[in-house]
PDB file of N, CA, C and O in Angstrom:
ATOM      1  N   THR A 840      61.329   5.842  37.100  1.00  0.00           N
ATOM      2  CA  THR A 840      61.929   4.967  38.081  1.00  0.00           C
ATOM      3  C   THR A 840      60.920   4.580  39.158  1.00  0.00           C
ATOM      4  O   THR A 840      60.838   3.419  39.536  1.00  0.00           O
ATOM      5  N   LEU A 841      60.173   5.552  39.634  1.00  0.00           N
ATOM      6  CA  LEU A 841      59.180   5.258  40.664  1.00  0.00           C
ATOM      7  C   LEU A 841      58.109   4.311  40.155  1.00  0.00           C
ATOM      8  O   LEU A 841      57.620   3.459  40.908  1.00  0.00           O
ATOM      9  N   ALA A 842      57.741   4.446  38.888  1.00  0.00           N
ATOM     10  CA  ALA A 842      56.723   3.554  38.330  1.00  0.00           C
ATOM     11  C   ALA A 842      57.217   2.107  38.333  1.00  0.00           C
ATOM     12  O   ALA A 842      56.478   1.193  38.715  1.00  0.00           O
ATOM     13  N   TYR A 843      58.460   1.896  37.911  1.00  0.00           N
ATOM     14  CA  TYR A 843      59.018   0.538  37.920  1.00  0.00           C
ATOM     15  C   TYR A 843      59.079  -0.014  39.344  1.00  0.00           C
ATOM     16  O   TYR A 843      58.725  -1.167  39.589  1.00  0.00           O
ATOM     17  N   ALA A 844      59.519   0.801  40.263  1.00  0.00           N
ATOM     18  CA  ALA A 844      59.626   0.363  41.654  1.00  0.00           C
ATOM     19  C   ALA A 844      58.246   0.054  42.229  1.00  0.00           C
ATOM     20  O   ALA A 844      58.069  -0.951  42.933  1.00  0.00           O
ATOM     21  N   GLY A 845      57.280   0.896  41.926  1.00  0.00           N
ATOM     22  CA  GLY A 845      55.915   0.668  42.397  1.00  0.00           C
ATOM     23  C   GLY A 845      55.333  -0.619  41.849  1.00  0.00           C
ATOM     24  O   GLY A 845      54.712  -1.401  42.584  1.00  0.00           O
ATOM     25  N   ARG A 846      55.541  -0.847  40.557  1.00  0.00           N
ATOM     26  CA  ARG A 846      55.068  -2.105  39.960  1.00  0.00           C
ATOM     27  C   ARG A 846      55.797  -3.292  40.579  1.00  0.00           C
ATOM     28  O   ARG A 846      55.192  -4.330  40.837  1.00  0.00           O
ATOM     29  N   GLY A 847      57.090  -3.128  40.825  1.00  0.00           N
ATOM     30  CA  GLY A 847      57.844  -4.197  41.462  1.00  0.00           C
ATOM     31  C   GLY A 847      57.263  -4.556  42.812  1.00  0.00           C
ATOM     32  O   GLY A 847      57.095  -5.738  43.141  1.00  0.00           O
ATOM     33  N   ASN A 848      56.942  -3.551  43.601  1.00  0.00           N
ATOM     34  CA  ASN A 848      56.314  -3.790  44.902  1.00  0.00           C
ATOM     35  C   ASN A 848      54.982  -4.506  44.760  1.00  0.00           C
ATOM     36  O   ASN A 848      54.688  -5.443  45.508  1.00  0.00           O
ATOM     37  N   CYS A 849      54.172  -4.050  43.818  1.00  0.00           N
ATOM     38  CA  CYS A 849      52.862  -4.678  43.603  1.00  0.00           C
ATOM     39  C   CYS A 849      53.012  -6.141  43.202  1.00  0.00           C
ATOM     40  O   CYS A 849      52.312  -7.007  43.744  1.00  0.00           O
ATOM     41  N   PHE A 850      53.905  -6.406  42.277  1.00  0.00           N
ATOM     42  CA  PHE A 850      54.111  -7.799  41.856  1.00  0.00           C
ATOM     43  C   PHE A 850      54.619  -8.654  43.014  1.00  0.00           C
ATOM     44  O   PHE A 850      54.193  -9.797  43.185  1.00  0.00           O
ATOM     45  N   ALA A 851      55.509  -8.105  43.821  1.00  0.00           N
ATOM     46  CA  ALA A 851      56.031  -8.857  44.965  1.00  0.00           C
ATOM     47  C   ALA A 851      54.907  -9.164  45.953  1.00  0.00           C
ATOM     48  O   ALA A 851      54.838 -10.270  46.501  1.00  0.00           O
ATOM     49  N   MET A 852      54.035  -8.218  46.155  1.00  0.00           N
ATOM     50  CA  MET A 852      52.950  -8.400  47.122  1.00  0.00           C
ATOM     51  C   MET A 852      51.959  -9.485  46.698  1.00  0.00           C
ATOM     52  O   MET A 852      51.342 -10.117  47.552  1.00  0.00           O
ATOM     53  N   ILE A 853      51.816  -9.700  45.394  1.00  0.00           N
ATOM     54  CA  ILE A 853      50.878 -10.736  44.938  1.00  0.00           C
ATOM     55  C   ILE A 853      51.600 -12.022  44.527  1.00  0.00           C
ATOM     56  O   ILE A 853      51.002 -12.915  43.939  1.00  0.00           O
ATOM     57  N   GLY A 854      52.868 -12.101  44.853  1.00  0.00           N
ATOM     58  CA  GLY A 854      53.614 -13.337  44.619  1.00  0.00           C
ATOM     59  C   GLY A 854      54.140 -13.541  43.214  1.00  0.00           C
ATOM     60  O   GLY A 854      54.599 -14.630  42.878  1.00  0.00           O
ATOM     61  N   LYS A 855      54.095 -12.509  42.390  1.00  0.00           N
ATOM     62  CA  LYS A 855      54.647 -12.616  41.031  1.00  0.00           C
ATOM     63  C   LYS A 855      56.097 -12.144  41.089  1.00  0.00           C
ATOM     64  O   LYS A 855      56.440 -11.060  40.604  1.00  0.00           O
ATOM     65  N   ASN A 856      56.906 -12.993  41.678  1.00  0.00           N
ATOM     66  CA  ASN A 856      58.280 -12.601  42.008  1.00  0.00           C
ATOM     67  C   ASN A 856      59.163 -12.373  40.793  1.00  0.00           C
ATOM     68  O   ASN A 856      60.010 -11.478  40.810  1.00  0.00           O
ATOM     69  N   ASP A 857      58.987 -13.166  39.741  1.00  0.00           N
ATOM     70  CA  ASP A 857      59.793 -12.953  38.532  1.00  0.00           C
ATOM     71  C   ASP A 857      59.532 -11.568  37.945  1.00  0.00           C
ATOM     72  O   ASP A 857      60.456 -10.880  37.527  1.00  0.00           O
ATOM     73  N   ARG A 858      58.266 -11.178  37.931  1.00  0.00           N
ATOM     74  CA  ARG A 858      57.918  -9.847  37.412  1.00  0.00           C
ATOM     75  C   ARG A 858      58.450  -8.749  38.332  1.00  0.00           C
ATOM     76  O   ARG A 858      58.885  -7.698  37.876  1.00  0.00           O
ATOM     77  N   ALA A 859      58.399  -8.997  39.643  1.00  0.00           N
ATOM     78  CA  ALA A 859      58.922  -8.016  40.599  1.00  0.00           C
ATOM     79  C   ALA A 859      60.407  -7.786  40.345  1.00  0.00           C
ATOM     80  O   ALA A 859      60.870  -6.634  40.303  1.00  0.00           O
ATOM     81  N   ILE A 860      61.159  -8.859  40.165  1.00  0.00           N
ATOM     82  CA  ILE A 860      62.595  -8.748  39.896  1.00  0.00           C
ATOM     83  C   ILE A 860      62.836  -7.957  38.618  1.00  0.00           C
ATOM     84  O   ILE A 860      63.709  -7.082  38.568  1.00  0.00           O
ATOM     85  N   GLU A 861      62.047  -8.233  37.586  1.00  0.00           N
ATOM     86  CA  GLU A 861      62.180  -7.501  36.318  1.00  0.00           C
ATOM     87  C   GLU A 861      61.962  -6.004  36.517  1.00  0.00           C
ATOM     88  O   GLU A 861      62.724  -5.184  35.985  1.00  0.00           O
ATOM     89  N   GLU A 862      60.932  -5.652  37.267  1.00  0.00           N
ATOM     90  CA  GLU A 862      60.616  -4.233  37.466  1.00  0.00           C
ATOM     91  C   GLU A 862      61.683  -3.533  38.302  1.00  0.00           C
ATOM     92  O   GLU A 862      62.083  -2.406  37.996  1.00  0.00           O
ATOM     93  N   PHE A 863      62.164  -4.196  39.361  1.00  0.00           N
ATOM     94  CA  PHE A 863      63.229  -3.590  40.154  1.00  0.00           C
ATOM     95  C   PHE A 863      64.500  -3.432  39.317  1.00  0.00           C
ATOM     96  O   PHE A 863      65.202  -2.429  39.429  1.00  0.00           O
ATOM     97  N   SER A 864      64.766  -4.406  38.454  1.00  0.00           N
ATOM     98  CA  SER A 864      65.943  -4.318  37.581  1.00  0.00           C
ATOM     99  C   SER A 864      65.808  -3.162  36.594  1.00  0.00           C
ATOM    100  O   SER A 864      66.781  -2.444  36.341  1.00  0.00           O
ATOM    101  N   LYS A 865      64.609  -2.973  36.051  1.00  0.00           N
ATOM    102  CA  LYS A 865      64.373  -1.846  35.145  1.00  0.00           C
ATOM    103  C   LYS A 865      64.591  -0.523  35.873  1.00  0.00           C
ATOM    104  O   LYS A 865      65.208   0.401  35.330  1.00  0.00           O
ATOM    105  N   ALA A 866      64.081  -0.434  37.093  1.00  0.00           N
ATOM    106  CA  ALA A 866      64.245   0.796  37.869  1.00  0.00           C
ATOM    107  C   ALA A 866      65.724   1.095  38.098  1.00  0.00           C
ATOM    108  O   ALA A 866      66.159   2.247  37.982  1.00  0.00           O
ATOM    109  N   LEU A 867      66.494   0.063  38.400  1.00  0.00           N
ATOM    110  CA  LEU A 867      67.932   0.258  38.611  1.00  0.00           C
ATOM    111  C   LEU A 867      68.648   0.664  37.331  1.00  0.00           C
ATOM    112  O   LEU A 867      69.582   1.459  37.367  1.00  0.00           O
ATOM    113  N   SER A 868      68.210   0.139  36.203  1.00  0.00           N
ATOM    114  CA  SER A 868      68.876   0.482  34.941  1.00  0.00           C
ATOM    115  C   SER A 868      68.580   1.913  34.515  1.00  0.00           C
ATOM    116  O   SER A 868      69.399   2.548  33.855  1.00  0.00           O
ATOM    117  N   VAL A 869      67.440   2.430  34.913  1.00  0.00           N
ATOM    118  CA  VAL A 869      67.049   3.796  34.560  1.00  0.00           C
ATOM    119  C   VAL A 869      67.623   4.805  35.547  1.00  0.00           C
ATOM    120  O   VAL A 869      68.028   5.900  35.168  1.00  0.00           O
ATOM    121  N   ASN A 870      67.674   4.427  36.792  1.00  0.00           N
ATOM    122  CA  ASN A 870      68.090   5.346  37.860  1.00  0.00           C
ATOM    123  C   ASN A 870      69.598   5.256  38.070  1.00  0.00           C
ATOM    124  O   ASN A 870      70.077   4.380  38.767  1.00  0.00           O
ATOM    125  N   LYS A 871      70.330   6.170  37.500  1.00  0.00           N
ATOM    126  CA  LYS A 871      71.796   6.134  37.571  1.00  0.00           C
ATOM    127  C   LYS A 871      72.381   7.044  38.643  1.00  0.00           C
ATOM    128  O   LYS A 871      73.511   6.870  39.044  1.00  0.00           O
ATOM    129  N   LYS A 872      71.602   8.015  39.125  1.00  0.00           N
ATOM    130  CA  LYS A 872      72.196   9.046  39.970  1.00  0.00           C
ATOM    131  C   LYS A 872      71.730   9.043  41.420  1.00  0.00           C
ATOM    132  O   LYS A 872      72.434   9.522  42.281  1.00  0.00           O
ATOM    133  N   ASP A 873      70.562   8.525  41.690  1.00  0.00           N
ATOM    134  CA  ASP A 873      69.991   8.627  43.034  1.00  0.00           C
ATOM    135  C   ASP A 873      70.378   7.419  43.873  1.00  0.00           C
ATOM    136  O   ASP A 873      69.670   6.425  43.944  1.00  0.00           O
ATOM    137  N   ASN A 874      71.536   7.509  44.524  1.00  0.00           N
ATOM    138  CA  ASN A 874      72.030   6.384  45.318  1.00  0.00           C
ATOM    139  C   ASN A 874      71.127   6.064  46.501  1.00  0.00           C
ATOM    140  O   ASN A 874      71.044   4.910  46.915  1.00  0.00           O
ATOM    141  N   GLU A 875      70.459   7.066  47.057  1.00  0.00           N
ATOM    142  CA  GLU A 875      69.534   6.812  48.167  1.00  0.00           C
ATOM    143  C   GLU A 875      68.427   5.867  47.719  1.00  0.00           C
ATOM    144  O   GLU A 875      68.057   4.955  48.439  1.00  0.00           O
ATOM    145  N   PHE A 876      67.910   6.100  46.528  1.00  0.00           N
ATOM    146  CA  PHE A 876      66.843   5.248  46.009  1.00  0.00           C
ATOM    147  C   PHE A 876      67.408   3.907  45.540  1.00  0.00           C
ATOM    148  O   PHE A 876      66.789   2.868  45.740  1.00  0.00           O
ATOM    149  N   ASN A 877      68.582   3.930  44.946  1.00  0.00           N
ATOM    150  CA  ASN A 877      69.187   2.686  44.459  1.00  0.00           C
ATOM    151  C   ASN A 877      69.426   1.685  45.587  1.00  0.00           C
ATOM    152  O   ASN A 877      69.203   0.493  45.412  1.00  0.00           O
ATOM    153  N   LYS A 878      69.869   2.163  46.736  1.00  0.00           N
ATOM    154  CA  LYS A 878      70.121   1.213  47.816  1.00  0.00           C
ATOM    155  C   LYS A 878      68.819   0.532  48.246  1.00  0.00           C
ATOM    156  O   LYS A 878      68.813  -0.650  48.559  1.00  0.00           O
ATOM    157  N   THR A 879      67.713   1.269  48.184  1.00  0.00           N
ATOM    158  CA  THR A 879      66.416   0.669  48.494  1.00  0.00           C
ATOM    159  C   THR A 879      66.017  -0.334  47.418  1.00  0.00           C
ATOM    160  O   THR A 879      65.505  -1.419  47.724  1.00  0.00           O
ATOM    161  N   LEU A 880      66.265   0.011  46.162  1.00  0.00           N
ATOM    162  CA  LEU A 880      65.943  -0.905  45.067  1.00  0.00           C
ATOM    163  C   LEU A 880      66.755  -2.195  45.162  1.00  0.00           C
ATOM    164  O   LEU A 880      66.213  -3.287  44.975  1.00  0.00           O
ATOM    165  N   PHE A 881      68.051  -2.074  45.440  1.00  0.00           N
ATOM    166  CA  PHE A 881      68.873  -3.270  45.599  1.00  0.00           C
ATOM    167  C   PHE A 881      68.350  -4.130  46.744  1.00  0.00           C
ATOM    168  O   PHE A 881      68.285  -5.352  46.642  1.00  0.00           O
ATOM    169  N   ASN A 882      67.965  -3.492  47.837  1.00  0.00           N
ATOM    170  CA  ASN A 882      67.444  -4.235  48.979  1.00  0.00           C
ATOM    171  C   ASN A 882      66.144  -4.948  48.619  1.00  0.00           C
ATOM    172  O   ASN A 882      65.968  -6.132  48.925  1.00  0.00           O
ATOM    173  N   MET A 883      65.244  -4.244  47.958  1.00  0.00           N
ATOM    174  CA  MET A 883      63.956  -4.832  47.601  1.00  0.00           C
ATOM    175  C   MET A 883      64.134  -6.005  46.635  1.00  0.00           C
ATOM    176  O   MET A 883      63.507  -7.058  46.797  1.00  0.00           O
ATOM    177  N   ARG A 884      65.008  -5.822  45.656  1.00  0.00           N
ATOM    178  CA  ARG A 884      65.253  -6.926  44.726  1.00  0.00           C
ATOM    179  C   ARG A 884      65.931  -8.085  45.446  1.00  0.00           C
ATOM    180  O   ARG A 884      65.614  -9.250  45.198  1.00  0.00           O
ATOM    181  N   GLY A 885      66.829  -7.771  46.368  1.00  0.00           N
ATOM    182  CA  GLY A 885      67.481  -8.812  47.157  1.00  0.00           C
ATOM    183  C   GLY A 885      66.482  -9.625  47.961  1.00  0.00           C
ATOM    184  O   GLY A 885      66.596 -10.856  48.060  1.00  0.00           O
ATOM    185  N   ILE A 886      65.503  -8.957  48.526  1.00  0.00           N
ATOM    186  CA  ILE A 886      64.466  -9.658  49.290  1.00  0.00           C
ATOM    187  C   ILE A 886      63.731 -10.648  48.408  1.00  0.00           C
ATOM    188  O   ILE A 886      63.502 -11.800  48.795  1.00  0.00           O
ATOM    189  N   VAL A 887      63.369 -10.216  47.207  1.00  0.00           N
ATOM    190  CA  VAL A 887      62.631 -11.103  46.304  1.00  0.00           C
ATOM    191  C   VAL A 887      63.519 -12.263  45.851  1.00  0.00           C
ATOM    192  O   VAL A 887      63.079 -13.416  45.829  1.00  0.00           O
ATOM    193  N   TYR A 888      64.769 -11.972  45.509  1.00  0.00           N
ATOM    194  CA  TYR A 888      65.692 -13.056  45.171  1.00  0.00           C
ATOM    195  C   TYR A 888      65.782 -14.059  46.317  1.00  0.00           C
ATOM    196  O   TYR A 888      65.783 -15.275  46.109  1.00  0.00           O
ATOM    197  N   ASP A 889      65.854 -13.557  47.532  1.00  0.00           N
ATOM    198  CA  ASP A 889      65.932 -14.407  48.711  1.00  0.00           C
ATOM    199  C   ASP A 889      64.680 -15.285  48.813  1.00  0.00           C
ATOM    200  O   ASP A 889      64.763 -16.492  49.077  1.00  0.00           O
ATOM    201  N   LEU A 890      63.528 -14.693  48.586  1.00  0.00           N
ATOM    202  CA  LEU A 890      62.259 -15.427  48.669  1.00  0.00           C
ATOM    203  C   LEU A 890      62.169 -16.577  47.671  1.00  0.00           C
ATOM    204  O   LEU A 890      61.588 -17.619  47.980  1.00  0.00           O
ATOM    205  N   VAL A 891      62.753 -16.379  46.492  1.00  0.00           N
ATOM    206  CA  VAL A 891      62.661 -17.424  45.459  1.00  0.00           C
ATOM    207  C   VAL A 891      63.853 -18.374  45.491  1.00  0.00           C
ATOM    208  O   VAL A 891      63.998 -19.228  44.624  1.00  0.00           O
ATOM    209  N   GLY A 892      64.706 -18.223  46.497  1.00  0.00           N
ATOM    210  CA  GLY A 892      65.808 -19.162  46.670  1.00  0.00           C
ATOM    211  C   GLY A 892      67.057 -18.868  45.865  1.00  0.00           C
ATOM    212  O   GLY A 892      67.954 -19.700  45.796  1.00  0.00           O
ATOM    213  N   GLN A 893      67.134 -17.689  45.278  1.00  0.00           N
ATOM    214  CA  GLN A 893      68.328 -17.308  44.517  1.00  0.00           C
ATOM    215  C   GLN A 893      69.281 -16.571  45.459  1.00  0.00           C
ATOM    216  O   GLN A 893      69.458 -15.352  45.390  1.00  0.00           O
ATOM    217  N   LYS A 894      69.871 -17.344  46.358  1.00  0.00           N
ATOM    218  CA  LYS A 894      70.682 -16.778  47.439  1.00  0.00           C
ATOM    219  C   LYS A 894      71.898 -16.013  46.934  1.00  0.00           C
ATOM    220  O   LYS A 894      72.274 -14.996  47.513  1.00  0.00           O
ATOM    221  N   ASP A 895      72.529 -16.487  45.854  1.00  0.00           N
ATOM    222  CA  ASP A 895      73.703 -15.780  45.319  1.00  0.00           C
ATOM    223  C   ASP A 895      73.340 -14.372  44.851  1.00  0.00           C
ATOM    224  O   ASP A 895      74.052 -13.406  45.135  1.00  0.00           O
ATOM    225  N   LYS A 896      72.230 -14.270  44.134  1.00  0.00           N
ATOM    226  CA  LYS A 896      71.804 -12.961  43.643  1.00  0.00           C
ATOM    227  C   LYS A 896      71.320 -12.079  44.790  1.00  0.00           C
ATOM    228  O   LYS A 896      71.559 -10.870  44.800  1.00  0.00           O
ATOM    229  N   ALA A 897      70.642 -12.692  45.767  1.00  0.00           N
ATOM    230  CA  ALA A 897      70.206 -11.931  46.939  1.00  0.00           C
ATOM    231  C   ALA A 897      71.416 -11.383  47.678  1.00  0.00           C
ATOM    232  O   ALA A 897      71.437 -10.206  48.069  1.00  0.00           O
ATOM    233  N   THR A 898      72.429 -12.219  47.856  1.00  0.00           N
ATOM    234  CA  THR A 898      73.647 -11.802  48.548  1.00  0.00           C
ATOM    235  C   THR A 898      74.299 -10.633  47.824  1.00  0.00           C
ATOM    236  O   THR A 898      74.721  -9.649  48.444  1.00  0.00           O
ATOM    237  N   GLU A 899      74.366 -10.718  46.512  1.00  0.00           N
ATOM    238  CA  GLU A 899      74.966  -9.651  45.708  1.00  0.00           C
ATOM    239  C   GLU A 899      74.225  -8.327  45.904  1.00  0.00           C
ATOM    240  O   GLU A 899      74.845  -7.276  46.108  1.00  0.00           O
ATOM    241  N   ASP A 900      72.894  -8.375  45.858  1.00  0.00           N
ATOM    242  CA  ASP A 900      72.116  -7.149  46.023  1.00  0.00           C
ATOM    243  C   ASP A 900      72.201  -6.611  47.448  1.00  0.00           C
ATOM    244  O   ASP A 900      72.311  -5.408  47.660  1.00  0.00           O
ATOM    245  N   TYR A 901      72.150  -7.503  48.437  1.00  0.00           N
ATOM    246  CA  TYR A 901      72.290  -7.061  49.827  1.00  0.00           C
ATOM    247  C   TYR A 901      73.652  -6.403  50.048  1.00  0.00           C
ATOM    248  O   TYR A 901      73.753  -5.392  50.745  1.00  0.00           O
ATOM    249  N   LYS A 902      74.710  -6.978  49.452  1.00  0.00           N
ATOM    250  CA  LYS A 902      76.051  -6.390  49.589  1.00  0.00           C
ATOM    251  C   LYS A 902      76.092  -4.978  49.014  1.00  0.00           C
ATOM    252  O   LYS A 902      76.674  -4.071  49.611  1.00  0.00           O
ATOM    253  N   LYS A 903      75.475  -4.796  47.849  1.00  0.00           N
ATOM    254  CA  LYS A 903      75.466  -3.466  47.226  1.00  0.00           C
ATOM    255  C   LYS A 903      74.733  -2.463  48.110  1.00  0.00           C
ATOM    256  O   LYS A 903      75.230  -1.364  48.354  1.00  0.00           O
ATOM    257  N   ALA A 904      73.555  -2.850  48.585  1.00  0.00           N
ATOM    258  CA  ALA A 904      72.779  -1.929  49.416  1.00  0.00           C
ATOM    259  C   ALA A 904      73.480  -1.659  50.740  1.00  0.00           C
ATOM    260  O   ALA A 904      73.488  -0.521  51.223  1.00  0.00           O
ATOM    261  N   CYS A 905      74.086  -2.681  51.302  1.00  0.00           N
ATOM    262  CA  CYS A 905      74.814  -2.520  52.565  1.00  0.00           C
ATOM    263  C   CYS A 905      76.001  -1.566  52.379  1.00  0.00           C
ATOM    264  O   CYS A 905      76.220  -0.680  53.210  1.00  0.00           O
ATOM    265  N   SER A 906      76.718  -1.731  51.285  1.00  0.00           N
ATOM    266  CA  SER A 906      77.871  -0.859  51.026  1.00  0.00           C
ATOM    267  C   SER A 906      77.453   0.588  50.791  1.00  0.00           C
ATOM    268  O   SER A 906      78.253   1.504  50.959  1.00  0.00           O
ATOM    269  N   MET A 907      76.180   0.781  50.450  1.00  0.00           N
ATOM    270  CA  MET A 907      75.649   2.131  50.248  1.00  0.00           C
ATOM    271  C   MET A 907      75.061   2.688  51.549  1.00  0.00           C
ATOM    272  O   MET A 907      74.558   3.805  51.571  1.00  0.00           O
ATOM    273  N   GLY A 908      75.117   1.881  52.608  1.00  0.00           N
ATOM    274  CA  GLY A 908      74.710   2.378  53.915  1.00  0.00           C
ATOM    275  C   GLY A 908      73.349   1.943  54.414  1.00  0.00           C
ATOM    276  O   GLY A 908      72.878   2.445  55.433  1.00  0.00           O
ATOM    277  N   LEU A 909      72.693   1.005  53.730  1.00  0.00           N
ATOM    278  CA  LEU A 909      71.374   0.557  54.188  1.00  0.00           C
ATOM    279  C   LEU A 909      71.548  -0.572  55.204  1.00  0.00           C
ATOM    280  O   LEU A 909      71.895  -1.694  54.856  1.00  0.00           O
ATOM    281  N   GLN A 910      71.304  -0.249  56.460  1.00  0.00           N
ATOM    282  CA  GLN A 910      71.558  -1.187  57.551  1.00  0.00           C
ATOM    283  C   GLN A 910      70.679  -2.433  57.489  1.00  0.00           C
ATOM    284  O   GLN A 910      71.115  -3.518  57.874  1.00  0.00           O
ATOM    285  N   ASP A 911      69.446  -2.306  56.994  1.00  0.00           N
ATOM    286  CA  ASP A 911      68.587  -3.482  56.859  1.00  0.00           C
ATOM    287  C   ASP A 911      69.222  -4.514  55.933  1.00  0.00           C
ATOM    288  O   ASP A 911      69.124  -5.712  56.169  1.00  0.00           O
ATOM    289  N   SER A 912      69.865  -4.037  54.895  1.00  0.00           N
ATOM    290  CA  SER A 912      70.549  -4.947  53.974  1.00  0.00           C
ATOM    291  C   SER A 912      71.733  -5.622  54.640  1.00  0.00           C
ATOM    292  O   SER A 912      72.014  -6.792  54.390  1.00  0.00           O
ATOM    293  N   CYS A 913      72.422  -4.891  55.486  1.00  0.00           N
ATOM    294  CA  CYS A 913      73.555  -5.474  56.214  1.00  0.00           C
ATOM    295  C   CYS A 913      73.066  -6.608  57.113  1.00  0.00           C
ATOM    296  O   CYS A 913      73.693  -7.672  57.183  1.00  0.00           O
ATOM    297  N   LYS A 914      71.934  -6.404  57.768  1.00  0.00           N
ATOM    298  CA  LYS A 914      71.345  -7.437  58.610  1.00  0.00           C
ATOM    299  C   LYS A 914      70.909  -8.648  57.773  1.00  0.00           C
ATOM    300  O   LYS A 914      71.136  -9.793  58.158  1.00  0.00           O
ATOM    301  N   SER A 915      70.274  -8.374  56.643  1.00  0.00           N
ATOM    302  CA  SER A 915      69.836  -9.463  55.756  1.00  0.00           C
ATOM    303  C   SER A 915      71.028 -10.237  55.227  1.00  0.00           C
ATOM    304  O   SER A 915      70.972 -11.458  55.109  1.00  0.00           O
ATOM    305  N   LEU A 916      72.097  -9.521  54.927  1.00  0.00           N
ATOM    306  CA  LEU A 916      73.313 -10.159  54.425  1.00  0.00           C
ATOM    307  C   LEU A 916      73.895 -11.103  55.478  1.00  0.00           C
ATOM    308  O   LEU A 916      74.252 -12.235  55.168  1.00  0.00           O
ATOM    309  N   LYS A 917      73.939 -10.645  56.714  1.00  0.00           N
ATOM    310  CA  LYS A 917      74.456 -11.499  57.789  1.00  0.00           C
ATOM    311  C   LYS A 917      73.597 -12.749  57.952  1.00  0.00           C
ATOM    312  O   LYS A 917      74.114 -13.837  58.176  1.00  0.00           O
ATOM    313  N   ALA A 918      72.291 -12.586  57.819  1.00  0.00           N
ATOM    314  CA  ALA A 918      71.378 -13.721  57.987  1.00  0.00           C
ATOM    315  C   ALA A 918      71.517 -14.728  56.858  1.00  0.00           C
ATOM    316  O   ALA A 918      71.422 -15.936  57.077  1.00  0.00           O
ATOM    317  N   ILE A 919      71.749 -14.250  55.649  1.00  0.00           N
ATOM    318  CA  ILE A 919      71.787 -15.130  54.488  1.00  0.00           C
ATOM    319  C   ILE A 919      73.116 -15.914  54.399  1.00  0.00           C
ATOM    320  O   ILE A 919      73.135 -17.013  53.869  1.00  0.00           O
ATOM    321  N   VAL A 920      74.179 -15.355  54.926  1.00  0.00           N
ATOM    322  CA  VAL A 920      75.476 -16.032  54.813  1.00  0.00           C
ATOM    323  C   VAL A 920      75.765 -16.976  55.977  1.00  0.00           C
ATOM    324  O   VAL A 920      76.818 -17.594  56.015  1.00  0.00           O
ATOM    325  N   LYS A 921      74.832 -17.094  56.891  1.00  0.00           N
ATOM    326  CA  LYS A 921      75.023 -18.018  58.028  1.00  0.00           C
ATOM    327  C   LYS A 921      75.024 -19.448  57.576  1.00  0.00           C
ATOM    328  O   LYS A 921      74.418 -19.870  56.673  1.00  0.00           O
TER     329      LYS A 921
END
């Protein structure tokens, strides 16, 4: 899971957003039990979706992370739905 998340971060940092989304999605599919990490993964994928203009998918991921208690996602969600 950490490897997928790490690659996702690297791809996001160099602007390969489609690959970043793929890696974050893989990490989420593998990581079924660690909700603390999942909320971060949802937030990170939401950020990338937001960057590429996929607002619906970003909103969905921000909602999931926010419902898991990640306040940054709650803030991002409020900003995106304005």
